[in-house]
Coordinates of C-alpha atoms and ligand atoms in Angstrom, one line a residue:
X25 CA -0.3 -19.4 28.1
X26 CA -3.5 -20.3 26.5
X27 CA -6.7 -18.6 27.4
X28 CA -10.6 -18.9 25.9
X29 CA -12.5 -15.6 25.8
X30 CA -15.4 -14.7 23.8
X31 CA -13.8 -11.8 21.8
X32 CA -10.4 -10.8 21.1
X33 CA -9.9 -7.2 19.9
X34 CA -6.3 -6.5 18.3
X35 CA -5.1 -2.9 18.7
X36 CA -5.3 0.0 21.3
X37 CA -6.1 2.9 19.1
X38 CA -9.5 5.0 19.1
X39 CA -11.0 2.0 17.5
X40 CA -9.7 -0.9 19.7
X41 CA -10.6 1.4 23.0
X42 CA -14.2 1.8 21.7
X43 CA -14.5 -2.0 20.8
X44 CA -13.4 -3.4 24.1
X45 CA -15.6 -0.8 25.6
X46 CA -18.8 -1.8 24.1
X47 CA -18.1 -5.6 24.3
X48 CA -17.3 -5.4 27.8
X49 CA -20.7 -3.5 28.4
X50 CA -22.6 -6.3 26.7
X51 CA -21.1 -8.8 29.5
X52 CA -18.6 -10.6 27.0
X53 CA -15.4 -11.7 27.9
X54 CA -12.9 -9.6 26.1
X55 CA -9.1 -9.6 25.5
X56 CA -7.3 -6.6 24.0
X57 CA -4.1 -7.2 22.5
X58 CA -1.7 -4.2 21.6
X59 CA 1.9 -4.6 20.5
X60 CA 2.8 -0.7 22.0
X61 CA 3.4 -0.5 25.6
X62 CA 0.2 1.7 26.0
X63 CA -2.9 3.0 24.3
X64 CA -3.5 5.8 21.4
X65 CA -2.1 3.8 18.3
X66 CA -1.4 6.3 15.5
X67 CA -0.9 8.9 18.3
X68 CA 1.3 6.8 20.2
X69 CA 3.8 5.7 17.6
X70 CA 3.9 9.1 15.7
X71 CA 5.7 11.4 18.0
X72 CA 7.5 13.3 15.6
X73 CA 7.5 17.3 16.0
X74 CA 5.0 19.3 14.3
X75 CA 2.4 16.4 13.9
X76 CA -1.1 17.9 14.2
X77 CA -4.5 16.7 13.4
X78 CA -6.3 18.0 10.3
X79 CA -9.3 17.7 11.8
X80 CA -10.6 20.4 14.3
X81 CA -10.1 18.8 17.7
X82 CA -13.7 19.6 18.8
X83 CA -14.4 17.0 16.0
X84 CA -11.9 14.6 16.2
X85 CA -12.8 13.0 19.4
X86 CA -15.5 10.5 20.8
X87 CA -19.0 11.3 20.9
X88 CA -20.5 8.3 22.4
X89 CA -20.3 9.4 25.7
X90 CA -22.0 13.0 26.5
X91 CA -19.9 13.5 29.9
X92 CA -16.8 12.7 28.3
X93 CA -17.4 15.0 25.4
X94 CA -18.7 17.8 27.8
X95 CA -15.6 17.4 30.4
X96 CA -12.8 17.3 27.8
X97 CA -11.1 20.8 27.0
X98 CA -9.3 21.0 23.9
X99 CA -6.5 23.9 23.8
X100 CA -6.1 24.4 20.0
X101 CA -8.2 24.6 16.8
X102 CA -6.3 21.7 15.5
X103 CA -4.9 19.5 18.2
X104 CA -1.5 18.3 18.6
X105 CA -0.1 14.8 18.9
X106 CA 0.7 15.0 22.7
X107 CA -2.8 16.4 23.4
X108 CA -4.6 13.8 21.3
X109 CA -2.5 11.1 22.9
X110 CA -3.4 12.5 26.1
X111 CA -6.9 12.5 25.4
X112 CA -6.5 8.8 24.4
X113 CA -5.1 8.0 28.0
X114 CA -7.8 10.0 29.3
X115 CA -10.5 7.7 27.8
X116 CA -8.5 4.6 28.9
X117 CA -8.5 5.7 32.4
X118 CA -11.9 7.1 32.7
X119 CA -13.5 4.0 31.4
X120 CA -11.0 1.7 32.9
X121 CA -10.1 0.2 29.6
X122 CA -6.4 -0.7 30.0
X123 CA -6.8 -3.5 32.2
X124 CA -8.7 -5.5 29.5
X125 CA -5.4 -5.3 27.2
X126 CA -2.3 -7.1 27.0
X127 CA 0.2 -4.4 26.1
X128 CA 3.6 -5.1 24.6
X129 CA 1.8 -8.1 22.7
X130 CA 2.2 -8.4 19.1
X131 CA -0.3 -10.8 17.4
X132 CA 1.6 -13.0 14.9
X133 CA -1.2 -14.9 13.6
X134 CA -4.7 -16.1 13.9
X135 CA -6.1 -19.5 12.6
X136 CA -9.9 -20.3 12.2
X137 CA -10.7 -23.7 13.3
X138 CA -13.7 -24.7 11.1
X139 CA -15.1 -27.5 13.3
X140 CA -15.5 -25.4 16.5
X141 CA -16.1 -22.0 14.4
X142 CA -13.4 -20.3 16.8
X143 CA -10.2 -18.3 16.1
X144 CA -7.0 -19.1 17.7
X145 CA -5.0 -15.9 18.1
X146 CA -1.2 -16.3 18.6
X147 CA 1.2 -13.8 20.0
X148 CA 4.8 -12.9 19.5
X149 CA 5.3 -13.7 23.4
X150 CA 4.3 -17.3 22.7
X151 CA 0.5 -16.9 24.2
X152 CA -2.8 -18.1 22.5
X153 CA -6.2 -16.9 22.9
X154 CA -9.2 -18.7 21.7
X155 CA -12.1 -16.8 20.8
X156 CA -15.4 -16.9 18.8
X157 CA -15.2 -13.5 17.3
X158 CA -12.0 -11.3 16.4
X159 CA -12.0 -7.7 15.9
X160 CA -9.0 -6.3 14.1
X161 CA -8.7 -2.8 15.1
X162 CA -5.2 -2.8 13.6
X163 CA -5.6 0.7 11.8
X164 CA -5.5 1.7 8.1
X165 CA -2.5 3.4 8.5
X166 CA -0.5 1.8 11.0
X167 CA 2.0 -0.1 9.0
X168 CA 5.1 2.2 7.8
X169 CA 6.2 1.2 4.4
X170 CA 9.4 -0.5 4.4
X171 CA 12.3 1.7 3.4
X172 CA 13.1 1.0 -0.2
X173 CA 15.4 3.4 -1.3
X174 CA 19.0 1.9 -2.6
X175 CA 21.8 2.2 -0.4
X176 CA 19.7 3.2 2.8
X177 CA 21.5 0.9 5.1
X178 CA 24.6 2.4 3.9
X179 CA 24.3 5.7 5.4
X180 CA 26.8 6.4 8.5
X181 CA 24.7 9.5 9.7
X182 CA 21.5 9.4 11.8
X183 CA 18.6 7.7 10.3
X184 CA 14.9 8.5 11.8
X185 CA 11.8 7.5 10.6
X186 CA 8.7 9.6 11.3
X187 CA 6.5 6.6 12.3
X188 CA 8.9 5.4 15.0
X189 CA 10.3 8.6 16.5
X190 CA 12.6 8.6 19.5
X191 CA 11.0 9.4 22.7
X192 CA 13.5 12.3 23.5
X193 CA 13.5 15.4 21.5
X194 CA 15.9 15.4 18.5
X195 CA 18.0 18.5 18.0
X196 CA 18.7 19.8 14.4
X197 CA 20.3 22.7 15.3
X198 CA 23.5 23.2 12.8
X199 CA 22.7 19.7 11.4
X200 CA 22.4 19.2 7.4
X201 CA 19.2 17.2 7.0
X202 CA 17.4 15.3 4.4
X203 CA 13.6 14.6 4.5
X204 CA 12.3 12.3 2.1
X205 CA 8.6 12.6 1.2
X206 CA 6.3 15.3 0.9
X207 CA 2.9 13.9 2.0
X208 CA 1.3 15.2 5.4
X209 CA 4.0 14.2 7.5
X210 CA 6.9 15.3 5.3
X211 CA 5.3 18.8 5.4
X212 CA 5.3 19.1 8.9
X213 CA 8.4 17.7 9.8
X214 CA 10.0 20.1 7.3
X215 CA 8.2 23.2 8.9
X216 CA 9.8 22.1 12.0
X217 CA 13.2 21.1 10.9
X218 CA 13.8 24.2 8.7
X219 CA 13.8 26.4 12.0
X220 CA 17.0 25.2 13.2
X221 CA 18.6 23.1 10.7
X222 CA 22.0 24.4 9.2
X223 CA 20.6 22.9 5.8
X224 CA 17.6 21.3 4.8
X225 CA 16.9 19.3 1.6
X226 CA 13.6 18.3 0.9
X227 CA 13.2 15.4 -1.5
X228 CA 10.0 15.5 -3.2
X229 CA 8.6 12.9 -5.8
X230 CA 5.0 14.0 -5.9
X231 CA 3.9 17.3 -4.4
X232 CA 1.1 17.6 -2.0
X233 CA -1.4 20.5 -1.9
X234 CA -1.3 22.3 1.4
X235 CA -3.5 25.1 2.8
X236 CA -2.5 27.1 6.2
X237 CA -4.0 25.6 9.0
X238 CA -4.8 29.1 10.8
X239 CA -4.2 27.3 13.8
X240 CA -5.1 29.3 17.1
X241 CA -5.8 28.6 20.8
X242 CA -9.6 27.7 21.7
X243 CA -11.4 30.5 23.9
X244 CA -13.8 29.0 26.8
X245 CA -16.6 31.0 25.0
X246 CA -16.0 28.9 21.8
X247 CA -15.8 25.6 23.7
X248 CA -19.1 26.4 25.6
X249 CA -20.6 27.2 22.5
X250 CA -19.6 23.8 20.6
X251 CA -20.5 21.8 23.5
X252 CA -24.1 23.5 23.7
X253 CA -24.6 21.8 20.1
X254 CA -22.4 18.8 20.3
X255 CA -25.5 16.2 20.3
X256 CA -27.5 17.6 17.5
X257 CA -24.3 18.8 15.3
X258 CA -22.8 15.3 15.8
X259 CA -25.9 13.5 14.8
X260 CA -26.0 15.7 11.7
X261 CA -22.6 15.2 10.9
X262 CA -22.4 11.7 11.1
X263 CA -24.8 11.6 7.9
X264 CA -22.7 13.9 6.0
X265 CA -20.3 12.9 3.2
X266 CA -17.1 13.4 5.0
X267 CA -18.2 13.0 8.6
X268 CA -17.8 16.6 9.1
X269 CA -21.0 18.2 7.5
X270 CA -19.4 21.2 5.9
X271 CA -21.4 23.8 3.9
X272 CA -21.4 23.6 -0.1
X273 CA -22.5 26.0 -2.6
X274 CA -25.2 23.8 -4.1
X275 CA -24.2 24.5 -7.5
X276 CA -21.6 23.4 -10.3
X277 CA -18.2 25.5 -10.0
X278 CA -19.0 26.5 -13.6
X279 CA -22.0 28.2 -12.9
X280 CA -20.1 31.2 -11.0
X281 CA -17.9 34.0 -12.7
X282 CA -14.2 33.6 -12.1
X283 CA -14.6 36.5 -9.5
X284 CA -17.4 35.0 -7.9
X285 CA -15.7 31.7 -7.6
X286 CA -12.3 33.4 -6.0
X287 CA -14.2 35.2 -3.5
X288 CA -16.0 31.9 -2.5
X289 CA -12.6 29.7 -2.5
X290 CA -10.9 32.7 -0.6
X291 CA -13.3 32.6 2.2
X292 CA -12.8 28.9 2.4
X293 CA -9.2 29.5 2.5
X294 CA -9.1 32.1 5.2
X295 CA -12.0 31.1 7.5
X296 CA -13.2 27.5 7.0
X297 CA -11.8 23.7 7.5
X298 CA -9.9 23.0 4.4
X299 CA -12.3 20.1 3.7
X300 CA -14.8 22.6 2.8
X301 CA -12.9 22.6 -0.7
X302 CA -14.1 18.9 -1.4
X303 CA -17.8 19.6 -1.1
X304 CA -17.7 23.2 -2.1
X305 CA -19.2 23.2 -5.5
X306 CA -21.3 19.9 -6.3
X307 CA -19.1 19.0 -9.3
X308 CA -15.6 19.6 -8.1
X309 CA -14.9 15.9 -7.5
X310 CA -16.7 14.7 -10.4
X311 CA -16.0 17.0 -13.5
X312 CA -12.4 17.6 -14.4
X313 CA -13.0 21.1 -15.5
X314 CA -14.7 22.1 -12.3
X315 CA -12.1 20.5 -10.2
X316 CA -9.2 22.5 -11.9
X317 CA -11.0 25.5 -10.6
X318 CA -9.7 24.5 -7.0
X319 CA -6.1 23.6 -8.4
X320 CA -6.1 26.9 -10.2
X321 CA -7.1 28.8 -6.9
X322 CA -4.6 27.0 -5.0
X323 CA -1.9 27.2 -7.5
X324 CA -2.1 30.8 -7.3
X325 CA -2.2 31.0 -3.6
X326 CA 1.0 28.9 -3.9
X327 CA 2.6 31.3 -6.0
X328 CA 1.9 34.1 -3.4
X329 CA 3.5 32.2 -0.8
X330 CA 6.9 31.1 -2.7
X331 CA 9.0 33.7 -3.8
X332 CA 11.2 31.9 -6.3
X333 CA 8.9 31.2 -9.4
X334 CA 10.7 27.9 -10.5
X335 CA 10.4 26.5 -6.9
X336 CA 6.7 27.5 -7.0
X337 CA 5.9 25.7 -10.0
X338 CA 7.9 22.4 -8.8
X339 CA 5.6 22.4 -5.6
X340 CA 2.2 22.8 -7.7
X341 CA 0.7 19.5 -7.9
X342 CA 0.2 18.9 -11.7
X343 CA -0.1 15.1 -12.1
X344 CA -3.5 14.4 -10.4
X345 CA -6.8 16.1 -9.8
X346 CA -7.3 18.0 -6.5
X347 CA -9.0 15.6 -4.0
X348 CA -7.4 12.3 -5.1
X349 CA -5.0 12.4 -2.3
X350 CA -5.4 14.0 1.2
X351 CA -4.8 17.8 1.2
X352 CA -2.7 18.8 3.9
X353 CA -2.6 21.6 6.5
X354 CA 0.5 23.4 7.5
X355 CA 1.9 26.3 9.4
X356 CA 4.2 27.8 7.0
X357 CA 5.4 25.1 5.0
X358 CA 5.7 27.0 1.6
X359 CA 7.3 29.8 3.2
X360 CA 10.4 27.6 4.5
X361 CA 11.6 27.7 0.8
X362 CA 11.9 31.5 0.9
X363 CA 14.8 30.6 3.7
X364 CA 18.5 30.2 2.2
X365 CA 18.7 27.1 4.3
X366 CA 16.5 25.1 2.6
X367 CA 16.3 23.3 -0.8
X368 CA 13.9 21.6 -2.7
X369 CA 15.3 18.4 -4.3
X370 CA 12.8 17.4 -7.1
X371 CA 13.2 13.9 -7.8
X372 CA 10.8 13.9 -10.8
X373 CA 13.5 16.2 -12.3
X374 CA 16.3 14.1 -11.3
X375 CA 15.5 10.8 -10.0
X376 CA 17.2 9.5 -6.6
X377 CA 20.2 7.0 -7.6
X378 CA 21.1 6.0 -4.1
X379 CA 21.8 6.7 -0.4
X380 CA 25.5 7.0 0.3
X381 CA 27.5 6.6 3.5
X382 CA 27.6 10.5 3.7
X383 CA 24.4 11.5 2.1
X384 CA 22.6 10.8 -1.3
X385 CA 23.0 11.1 -4.9
X386 CA 20.5 12.0 -7.6
X387 CA 20.9 11.6 -11.2
X388 CA 22.1 15.6 -11.2
X389 CA 24.1 15.9 -7.9
X390 CA 25.8 14.4 -4.7
X391 CA 24.4 15.6 -1.2
X392 CA 26.3 15.3 2.0
X393 CA 24.1 15.4 5.2
X394 CA 24.2 14.2 8.7
X395 CA 20.5 13.2 9.0
X396 CA 18.2 11.6 7.0
X397 CA 14.6 11.5 8.1
X398 CA 12.0 9.1 6.4
X399 CA 8.4 10.4 5.9
X400 CA 7.7 7.9 3.2
X401 CA 4.2 6.7 4.3
X402 CA 2.1 3.6 4.7
X403 CA 1.2 0.2 3.4
X404 CA -2.4 1.3 3.8
X405 CA -5.2 -1.0 4.7
X406 CA -3.3 -4.1 4.0
X407 CA 0.0 -3.6 5.8
X408 CA -1.1 -4.9 9.3
X409 CA -2.5 -8.1 7.6
X410 CA 0.7 -8.9 5.6
X411 CA 2.6 -8.7 8.8
X412 CA 0.5 -11.6 10.3
X413 CA -0.6 -15.0 9.3
X414 CA -4.3 -14.7 9.5
X415 CA -5.4 -18.4 8.1
X416 CA -9.4 -18.9 7.3
X417 CA -11.3 -21.4 5.8
X418 CA -9.3 -24.1 3.5
X419 CA -6.1 -22.8 5.0
X420 CA -5.9 -19.8 2.9
X421 CA -3.9 -17.2 4.4
X422 CA -5.4 -13.3 3.9
X423 CA -2.3 -12.1 2.6
X424 CA -2.2 -14.2 -0.3
X425 CA -6.1 -13.8 -0.9
X426 CA -5.7 -10.1 -0.9
X427 CA -2.4 -10.3 -3.0
X428 CA -4.3 -9.5 -6.3
X429 CA -6.3 -6.8 -4.5
X430 CA -7.8 -6.3 -1.0
X431 CA -11.6 -7.3 -1.1
X432 CA -14.2 -7.0 1.6
X433 CA -17.8 -6.7 2.0
X434 CA -18.6 -3.2 3.6
X435 CA -15.1 -2.9 4.8
X436 CA -15.7 -5.1 7.6
X437 CA -15.2 -9.0 6.5
X438 CA -13.7 -10.8 3.6
X439 CA -14.9 -14.0 2.2
X440 CA -13.4 -17.1 3.7
X441 CA -12.6 -15.3 6.9
X442 CA -15.8 -16.1 9.2
X443 CA -16.1 -14.3 12.3
X444 CA -13.2 -11.9 11.5
X445 CA -14.5 -8.3 11.8
X446 CA -12.2 -5.6 10.3
X447 CA -12.5 -1.7 11.5
X448 CA -12.3 0.8 8.8
X449 CA -11.2 -2.0 6.3
X450 CA -10.6 -1.6 2.7
X451 CA -13.6 -0.4 0.8
X452 CA -14.9 1.6 3.9
X453 CA -14.7 5.1 3.8
X454 CA -12.2 5.7 6.8
X455 CA -9.1 7.5 5.3
X456 CA -11.6 9.6 3.2
X457 CA -13.3 11.1 6.1
X458 CA -13.0 12.6 9.6
X459 CA -11.7 9.0 10.5
X460 CA -12.9 9.2 14.1
X461 CA -16.5 9.4 12.8
X462 CA -15.7 6.5 10.5
X463 CA -14.3 4.7 13.4
X464 CA -17.2 5.2 15.8
X465 CA -19.5 4.3 12.8
X466 CA -17.6 1.0 12.1
X467 CA -17.3 0.2 15.6
X468 CA -20.6 0.5 16.8
X469 CA -21.8 -1.5 13.8
X470 CA -19.7 -4.5 14.5
X471 CA -20.1 -4.4 18.3
X472 CA -24.0 -4.2 17.7
X473 CA -23.6 -7.1 15.3
X474 CA -22.0 -9.2 17.8
X475 CA -24.5 -8.4 20.6
X476 CA -27.2 -9.8 17.8
X477 CA -25.2 -12.8 16.8
X478 CA -24.7 -13.9 20.7
X479 CA -28.3 -13.0 21.5
X480 CA -29.4 -15.1 18.7
X481 CA -27.3 -17.9 19.4
X482 CA -25.3 -17.8 16.1
X483 CA -21.8 -19.1 16.0
X484 CA -20.8 -18.1 12.6
X485 CA -21.1 -15.2 10.0
X486 CA -19.5 -14.9 6.9
X487 CA -19.7 -12.6 3.8
X488 CA -20.9 -14.3 0.8
X489 CA -19.1 -14.3 -2.3
X490 CA -21.9 -12.5 -4.0
X491 CA -22.3 -9.6 -1.4
X492 CA -18.6 -8.9 -1.7
X493 CA -18.4 -8.8 -5.4
X494 CA -21.3 -6.5 -5.5
X495 CA -20.0 -4.3 -2.8
X496 CA -16.4 -4.1 -4.6
X497 CA -18.0 -3.5 -8.1
X498 CA -20.2 -0.7 -6.9
X499 CA -17.1 1.1 -5.4
X500 CA -15.5 0.8 -8.6
X501 CA -18.5 2.2 -10.5
X502 CA -18.3 5.1 -8.1
X503 CA -14.6 5.6 -8.7
X504 CA -15.4 5.9 -12.6
X505 CA -17.9 8.8 -12.0
X506 CA -15.6 10.6 -10.0
X507 CA -12.0 12.3 -10.3
X508 CA -10.6 9.3 -9.1
X509 CA -11.1 7.5 -12.0
X510 CA -7.4 7.5 -13.3
X511 CA -5.6 8.4 -10.0
X512 CA -2.6 6.9 -8.8
X513 CA -2.0 7.3 -5.3
X514 CA -1.8 5.2 -2.0
X515 CA -5.5 5.2 -2.2
X516 CA -5.1 2.8 -4.8
X517 CA -2.2 0.8 -3.4
X518 CA 0.2 2.3 -6.0
X519 CA 3.0 3.6 -3.3
X520 CA 4.1 0.2 -2.3
X521 CA 6.1 -1.7 -4.9
X522 CA 4.3 -5.0 -6.0
X523 CA 0.8 -4.1 -4.3
X524 CA -1.9 -4.3 -6.6
X525 CA -3.8 -1.2 -8.1
X526 CA -7.4 -1.4 -6.5
X527 CA -9.5 1.2 -5.1
X528 CA -8.8 0.8 -1.3
X529 CA -11.3 3.3 0.4
X530 CA -14.9 3.5 -0.1
X531 CA -15.8 6.6 -2.3
X532 CA -19.4 6.7 -1.4
X533 CA -19.2 8.8 1.7
X534 CA -19.8 8.5 5.2
X535 CA -23.5 9.2 5.5
X536 CA -24.3 6.9 2.5
X537 CA -22.0 4.1 3.9
X538 CA -23.6 4.3 7.2
X539 CA -27.0 4.0 5.7
X540 CA -25.8 1.1 3.8
X541 CA -24.7 -0.7 6.7
X542 CA -27.7 -0.1 8.7
X543 CA -29.8 -1.1 6.1
X544 CA -28.0 -4.4 5.9
X545 CA -28.2 -5.0 9.6
X546 CA -31.7 -4.1 9.6
X547 CA -32.5 -6.6 7.0
X548 CA -31.1 -9.6 9.2
X549 CA -27.2 -8.9 7.9
X550 CA -28.4 -9.2 4.3
X551 CA -25.2 -10.3 2.6
X552 CA -23.9 -12.5 5.4
X553 CA -24.3 -16.1 6.1
X554 CA -25.1 -16.8 9.6
X555 CA -25.2 -20.3 11.3
X556 CA -26.2 -21.6 14.6
Ligands
LIG606 C1 0.7 10.2 11.1 C2 -0.5 10.3 10.8 C3 -1.6 11.3 11.1 C4 -3.0 11.1 11.1 N1 -3.6 12.2 11.0 C5 -4.9 12.2 10.8 C6 -5.8 13.2 11.1 O1 -5.1 14.4 10.8 N2 -7.2 13.4 10.8 C7 -7.7 11.8 10.7 O2 -9.0 11.9 10.6 N3 -7.0 10.6 10.9 C8 -5.8 10.9 10.7 N4 -4.7 9.8 10.7 C9 -5.6 8.5 10.7 C10 -5.5 7.8 11.9 O3 -5.0 6.5 11.8 C11 -6.9 7.6 12.5 O4 -7.5 9.1 12.8 C12 -7.2 6.9 13.8 O5 -6.1 7.5 14.8 C13 -6.9 5.4 13.5 O6 -7.2 4.9 14.6 P1 -7.5 3.2 14.9 O7 -7.6 2.7 16.1 O8 -8.5 2.6 13.7 O9 -5.9 2.7 14.5 P2 -4.5 3.1 14.9 O10 -4.5 4.3 15.8 O11 -3.5 2.7 13.8 O12 -4.4 1.8 16.1 C14 -4.0 0.3 15.6 C15 -3.3 -0.2 16.7 O13 -3.3 -1.5 16.4 C16 -1.9 -2.0 16.7 N5 -1.5 -3.2 15.9 C17 -1.4 -3.4 14.6 N6 -1.0 -4.5 14.5 C18 -1.0 -5.2 15.4 C19 -0.4 -6.5 15.8 N7 -0.2 -7.3 14.8 N8 -0.4 -6.8 16.9 C20 -0.8 -6.0 18.2 N9 -1.1 -4.8 17.8 C21 -1.3 -4.5 16.5 C22 -0.9 -0.9 16.5 O14 0.1 -1.0 17.4 C23 -1.8 0.2 16.8 O15 -1.6 0.6 18.2 C24 -3.6 9.9 10.6 C25 -2.5 9.0 10.5 C26 -1.1 8.9 10.5 C27 -0.4 7.6 10.5

């Protein structure tokens, strides 16, 4: 089957749902394509027990429809995956978006026809869609990293992957379980599994910082208060650095005495969003000595939570500055190490040798387990594009063009791939923010841009090399003045073997990014070549 439309939107997560809704409102003929059987994206695929959002639920929701935000009632301070999925499904129903999508439809490629200025998008089902514009709402964190542990396929027990969790509940009671990975997913899963497993082995290479979520049900009074201030508050937060608009001390961390600083951090730890640490003092993400004050505070907290001092020391991150990896929220993670059935396996101390048919072996010992759970993260930003053949000008494949490091202009378009918009792409703030706020900003900008191009009769838009180079160079310069300057993490592509080490998220902050994007649009889409 081949179909002609104005726009193809790939992905039915929060970005794709909003893009389809906006573009349809403009009167365009829009085709959504999604490989999952339903909407939700991240929150559809990741059904593992314990998954909660790290942004408060009243903030992790759309702001573009006041009736929607007034009528939806979140039940917990940090929403669980089932509740967020229910919200995505509610949005799809309320705005009648599902009908615009073909589900169970994986996009395998897209080829740009230079003569017609159109894309032909092909799917695994053998269908094709010809469109002037394509919006890749495929998610910055939607392509799980391939399992690259030696011997993985030899394991005779049960293998589970966090990002493709079974739809029926998994019973760990009486089982010996290994969880590989200690990012947010590993932390949430281990906390859950420790409750019933006979033995739990948590395999850690790089520890994460984690702070208590202090999650709790939301009262009707609290919700009413939040809803009363929604429009003004959300407007304010959109222009903040992280999309959350959290308060800061307005001075250097080194200006306060140790006691003052500890009291200030303690208040954040007990009562505020953990993201407050990032903007707490003005220099914590810039000056190493100031940054260390947070690590020192959180290290002391961790030592209070874990009874065995040797285990506590292994759990404390020491190889990277605070803030160069996303801080996790937990509901009793560190305390699981006070249980006799839980064992931390430090892979820095004794590296993993291999998975075996009955368990795994490190350089120090052999372990027998019944279940292995992989919580090994994502091929962030670029993974979904590696899985497709996106062929632009001069038959160039985006996968090859990005093999030495993904580059875009404003996270939205890559040189040589005209008319192909990316939502929260490389060099956009996305993963360094309340991602919902970043999605809304990016989708609104892209759909406004398509409205402009359509109204003005433009048939082609392409980022210029000069604009892209300047954008990437600016991001690299910002890196040099922040604690990210020497960091290695998935933000820089370091978690995937063979992936280039480049700074993937934009480091300028959500508000400045929005201002830069708005300025470019107001200036007739400066840095893009437009053609009729
Ligand atoms: C486990 C996990 C926890 C997270 N927690 C938080 C959090 O606490 N706070 C926060 O702000 N953000 C969080 N995120 C980030 C989260 O991804 C975003 O908040 C948001 O949900 C992304 O929405 P999206 O629509 O951009 O992408 P996604 O939700 O990833 O949706 C992309 C969609 O595109 C589809 N797709 C991809 N490739 C193809 C293809 N070739 N063909 C067809 N369809 C395709 C996918 O199936 C998917 O449905 C988390 C991410 C993960 C993975």
